[in-house]
């Protein structure tokens, strides 16, 4: 299920828990529709979108975390597959975009924080950074958030980076994908591409 990757050198991946709007963001980035559904877990295997002339692919990885109607065993398997995929292609990944739901992310992180538990979003953020993959946290659905700066500062705090969020504009990108408001994400991704001498990919972001 995870061996469908086109033979491309450079890659940008979208990761995040189910129902945060990854597929909507993918559609905004590519202009191409993928299956999106109101139910979490519609995307069970990677969606790849590549441009024939470019040695480059954007990949929307399946959502992790709770999915209605999906057994825990299967959820864990999907998460394992995601981790293995990222480890296998870490050297190819130019930028990872960790998508979170701006409205609920703090509550979800706090609900799953305990002595034996690291929330998925926090775990994934640190996992990507340990692999030295440049990571942007796309904080989606910001149109539903009133206390914007406060919420983004709280997210920095939960991720273990020091607020205020505005000093992390390469890392924290507030967006509303369904309204096409993704310019802050595009700018962050371009920063990382530029650092890797891949300005040729700016036209996609």
Tab-separated table of C-alpha atoms in Angstrom:
chain	number	residue	atom	x	y	z
A	1	UNK	CA	0.000	0.000	0.000
A	2	UNK	CA	2.928	2.302	0.665
A	3	UNK	CA	5.077	1.282	-2.300
A	4	UNK	CA	3.388	3.461	-4.895
A	5	UNK	CA	5.937	6.282	-4.751
A	6	UNK	CA	6.936	7.590	-8.194
A	7	UNK	CA	10.642	7.479	-8.900
A	8	UNK	CA	11.394	11.090	-8.039
A	9	UNK	CA	14.363	12.533	-6.206
A	10	UNK	CA	12.830	15.524	-4.365
A	11	UNK	CA	9.700	15.249	-2.229
A	12	UNK	CA	7.474	17.381	-0.016
A	13	UNK	CA	5.297	15.371	2.375
A	14	UNK	CA	2.099	16.291	4.197
A	15	UNK	CA	1.579	14.510	7.517
A	16	UNK	CA	-0.909	14.917	10.348
A	17	UNK	CA	-3.753	13.318	12.208
A	18	UNK	CA	-6.996	12.459	10.445
A	19	UNK	CA	-9.462	15.176	9.535
A	20	UNK	CA	-7.144	18.179	9.831
A	21	UNK	CA	-7.476	19.115	6.161
A	22	UNK	CA	-4.404	17.539	4.550
A	23	UNK	CA	-6.268	16.486	1.406
A	24	UNK	CA	-7.844	19.948	1.085
A	25	UNK	CA	-4.384	21.476	1.383
A	26	UNK	CA	-3.069	19.008	-1.199
A	27	UNK	CA	-5.806	20.166	-3.575
A	28	UNK	CA	-4.847	23.803	-2.994
A	29	UNK	CA	-1.176	23.068	-3.686
A	30	UNK	CA	-1.679	20.923	-6.773
A	31	UNK	CA	-4.998	22.097	-8.226
A	32	UNK	CA	-5.900	18.417	-8.322
A	33	UNK	CA	-8.733	16.809	-6.347
A	34	UNK	CA	-8.146	13.824	-4.130
A	35	UNK	CA	-10.701	11.878	-2.158
A	36	UNK	CA	-11.655	13.892	0.876
A	37	UNK	CA	-14.408	12.917	3.198
A	38	UNK	CA	-16.139	14.116	6.301
A	39	UNK	CA	-15.047	10.914	8.012
A	40	UNK	CA	-11.522	10.668	9.349
A	41	UNK	CA	-9.307	8.132	7.691
A	42	UNK	CA	-10.496	8.417	4.079
A	43	UNK	CA	-6.847	8.521	2.982
A	44	UNK	CA	-5.366	5.132	3.939
A	45	UNK	CA	-2.441	5.020	1.530
A	46	UNK	CA	-0.251	7.854	0.233
A	47	UNK	CA	-1.547	10.194	-2.467
A	48	UNK	CA	1.343	11.204	-4.716
A	49	UNK	CA	1.225	14.065	-7.183
A	50	UNK	CA	4.133	14.532	-9.506
A	51	UNK	CA	4.887	16.820	-12.396
A	52	UNK	CA	6.303	14.904	-15.332
A	53	UNK	CA	9.129	17.295	-16.304
A	54	UNK	CA	10.264	17.894	-12.713
A	55	UNK	CA	12.150	15.470	-10.524
A	56	UNK	CA	9.726	16.193	-7.704
A	57	UNK	CA	6.638	14.769	-5.983
A	58	UNK	CA	4.199	16.011	-3.319
A	59	UNK	CA	2.893	13.232	-1.084
A	60	UNK	CA	-0.154	13.345	1.180
A	61	UNK	CA	0.412	10.618	3.767
A	62	UNK	CA	-2.551	8.946	5.493
A	63	UNK	CA	-3.884	10.509	8.664
A	64	UNK	CA	-2.901	9.033	11.999
A	65	UNK	CA	-4.751	8.979	15.291
A	66	UNK	CA	-8.440	8.313	15.799
A	67	UNK	CA	-10.471	7.240	12.759
A	68	UNK	CA	-14.114	6.303	13.066
A	69	UNK	CA	-14.769	2.727	12.072
A	70	UNK	CA	-11.081	1.778	12.006
A	71	UNK	CA	-9.786	-0.777	14.512
A	72	UNK	CA	-6.958	0.317	16.765
A	73	UNK	CA	-4.734	-2.408	15.338
A	74	UNK	CA	-5.194	-1.009	11.843
A	75	UNK	CA	-4.603	2.554	13.088
A	76	UNK	CA	-1.322	1.473	14.647
A	77	UNK	CA	-0.333	-0.277	11.411
A	78	UNK	CA	-1.016	2.894	9.401
A	79	UNK	CA	1.100	4.893	11.846
A	80	UNK	CA	3.927	2.342	11.590
A	81	UNK	CA	3.727	2.509	7.786
A	82	UNK	CA	3.935	6.312	7.878
A	83	UNK	CA	6.995	6.235	10.144
A	84	UNK	CA	8.717	3.639	7.965
A	85	UNK	CA	7.951	5.609	4.798
A	86	UNK	CA	9.411	8.804	6.261
A	87	UNK	CA	12.511	6.982	7.510
A	88	UNK	CA	13.038	5.308	4.138
A	89	UNK	CA	12.780	8.512	2.110
A	90	UNK	CA	14.148	10.984	4.684
A	91	UNK	CA	17.068	11.913	2.428
A	92	UNK	CA	14.662	12.788	-0.390
A	93	UNK	CA	12.245	14.862	1.680
A	94	UNK	CA	12.999	18.543	1.114
A	95	UNK	CA	10.245	19.738	3.454
A	96	UNK	CA	7.702	18.019	5.704
A	97	UNK	CA	4.435	19.845	6.343
A	98	UNK	CA	2.814	18.750	9.613
A	99	UNK	CA	-0.839	19.805	9.358
A	100	UNK	CA	-2.760	20.458	12.578
A	101	UNK	CA	-6.253	21.786	13.286
A	102	UNK	CA	-5.790	25.258	14.782
A	103	UNK	CA	-9.084	25.090	16.614
A	104	UNK	CA	-8.590	21.777	18.424
A	105	UNK	CA	-4.847	21.050	18.435
A	106	UNK	CA	-4.112	22.424	21.930
A	107	UNK	CA	-6.990	20.476	23.500
A	108	UNK	CA	-5.954	17.287	21.705
A	109	UNK	CA	-2.314	17.641	22.760
A	110	UNK	CA	-3.268	18.367	26.369
A	111	UNK	CA	-5.723	15.471	26.476
A	112	UNK	CA	-3.008	13.053	25.403
A	113	UNK	CA	-0.164	14.412	27.511
A	114	UNK	CA	0.731	12.209	30.420
A	115	UNK	CA	3.676	10.484	32.045
A	116	UNK	CA	3.531	7.594	29.562
A	117	UNK	CA	2.024	9.359	26.609
A	118	UNK	CA	3.370	11.769	24.020
A	119	UNK	CA	0.683	13.236	21.741
A	120	UNK	CA	1.010	12.142	18.110
A	121	UNK	CA	1.470	15.684	16.801
A	122	UNK	CA	4.301	16.469	19.200
A	123	UNK	CA	5.898	13.073	18.631
A	124	UNK	CA	5.755	13.515	14.842
A	125	UNK	CA	7.229	17.032	15.047
A	126	UNK	CA	10.239	15.789	17.017
A	127	UNK	CA	10.584	12.659	14.887
A	128	UNK	CA	10.844	14.773	11.710
A	129	UNK	CA	13.363	17.096	13.311
A	130	UNK	CA	15.446	14.169	14.574
A	131	UNK	CA	15.651	12.972	10.985
A	132	UNK	CA	16.832	16.507	10.096
A	133	UNK	CA	13.893	17.025	7.767
A	134	UNK	CA	12.985	20.743	7.519
A	135	UNK	CA	9.504	20.898	9.040
A	136	UNK	CA	6.690	23.428	8.744
A	137	UNK	CA	3.654	23.153	11.019
A	138	UNK	CA	0.647	24.247	8.940
A	139	UNK	CA	-1.931	25.397	11.492
A	140	UNK	CA	-5.128	24.936	9.507
A	141	UNK	CA	-8.720	26.184	10.001
A	142	UNK	CA	-7.495	29.479	11.451
A	143	UNK	CA	-10.716	31.128	10.271
A	144	UNK	CA	-12.339	29.420	13.277
A	145	UNK	CA	-9.816	30.720	15.822
A	146	UNK	CA	-10.452	33.975	17.710
A	147	UNK	CA	-7.347	34.323	19.891
A	148	UNK	CA	-4.929	33.715	17.034
A	149	UNK	CA	-1.608	34.840	18.532
A	150	UNK	CA	-2.354	33.277	21.891
A	151	UNK	CA	-3.267	29.953	20.259
A	152	UNK	CA	-0.133	29.914	18.116
A	153	UNK	CA	2.047	30.782	21.134
A	154	UNK	CA	0.461	27.913	23.063
A	155	UNK	CA	1.225	25.569	20.175
A	156	UNK	CA	4.897	26.615	20.196
A	157	UNK	CA	4.966	25.910	23.901
A	158	UNK	CA	3.490	22.404	23.411
A	159	UNK	CA	5.953	21.636	20.613
A	160	UNK	CA	8.864	22.631	22.815
A	161	UNK	CA	9.875	25.759	20.905
A	162	UNK	CA	9.865	29.117	22.667
A	163	UNK	CA	7.016	31.532	21.992
A	164	UNK	CA	6.291	34.059	20.539
A	165	UNK	CA	5.359	32.173	17.390
A	166	UNK	CA	6.298	35.090	15.148
A	167	UNK	CA	9.983	34.290	15.571
A	168	UNK	CA	9.293	30.863	14.019
A	169	UNK	CA	7.830	31.912	10.675
A	170	UNK	CA	9.842	29.228	8.900
A	171	UNK	CA	8.221	26.668	11.201
A	172	UNK	CA	4.703	27.864	12.117
A	173	UNK	CA	2.359	28.741	9.240
A	174	UNK	CA	-1.252	29.721	10.054
A	175	UNK	CA	-3.518	28.834	7.104
A	176	UNK	CA	-7.131	28.229	6.081
A	177	UNK	CA	-6.804	25.699	3.259
A	178	UNK	CA	-10.456	25.550	2.269
A	179	UNK	CA	-10.448	29.314	1.593
A	180	UNK	CA	-7.167	29.108	-0.288
A	181	UNK	CA	-5.362	31.122	2.388
A	182	UNK	CA	-2.044	29.300	2.360
A	183	UNK	CA	0.454	32.060	1.507
A	184	UNK	CA	2.243	31.801	4.880
A	185	UNK	CA	2.804	28.090	4.238
A	186	UNK	CA	4.098	28.733	0.732
A	187	UNK	CA	6.559	31.306	2.085
A	188	UNK	CA	7.807	28.916	4.780
A	189	UNK	CA	8.234	26.068	2.290
A	190	UNK	CA	10.111	28.376	-0.098
A	191	UNK	CA	12.510	29.378	2.680
A	192	UNK	CA	13.434	25.728	3.190
A	193	UNK	CA	13.651	25.011	-0.540
A	194	UNK	CA	15.918	28.033	-0.991
A	195	UNK	CA	18.230	26.771	1.749
A	196	UNK	CA	18.552	23.547	-0.244
A	197	UNK	CA	19.170	25.332	-3.554
A	198	UNK	CA	15.817	24.267	-4.967
A	199	UNK	CA	14.429	27.642	-6.080
A	200	UNK	CA	13.390	25.782	-9.252
A	201	UNK	CA	10.438	24.393	-7.245
A	202	UNK	CA	9.104	27.799	-6.170
A	203	UNK	CA	6.544	27.712	-8.978
A	204	UNK	CA	4.682	24.967	-7.091
A	205	UNK	CA	4.373	27.016	-3.889
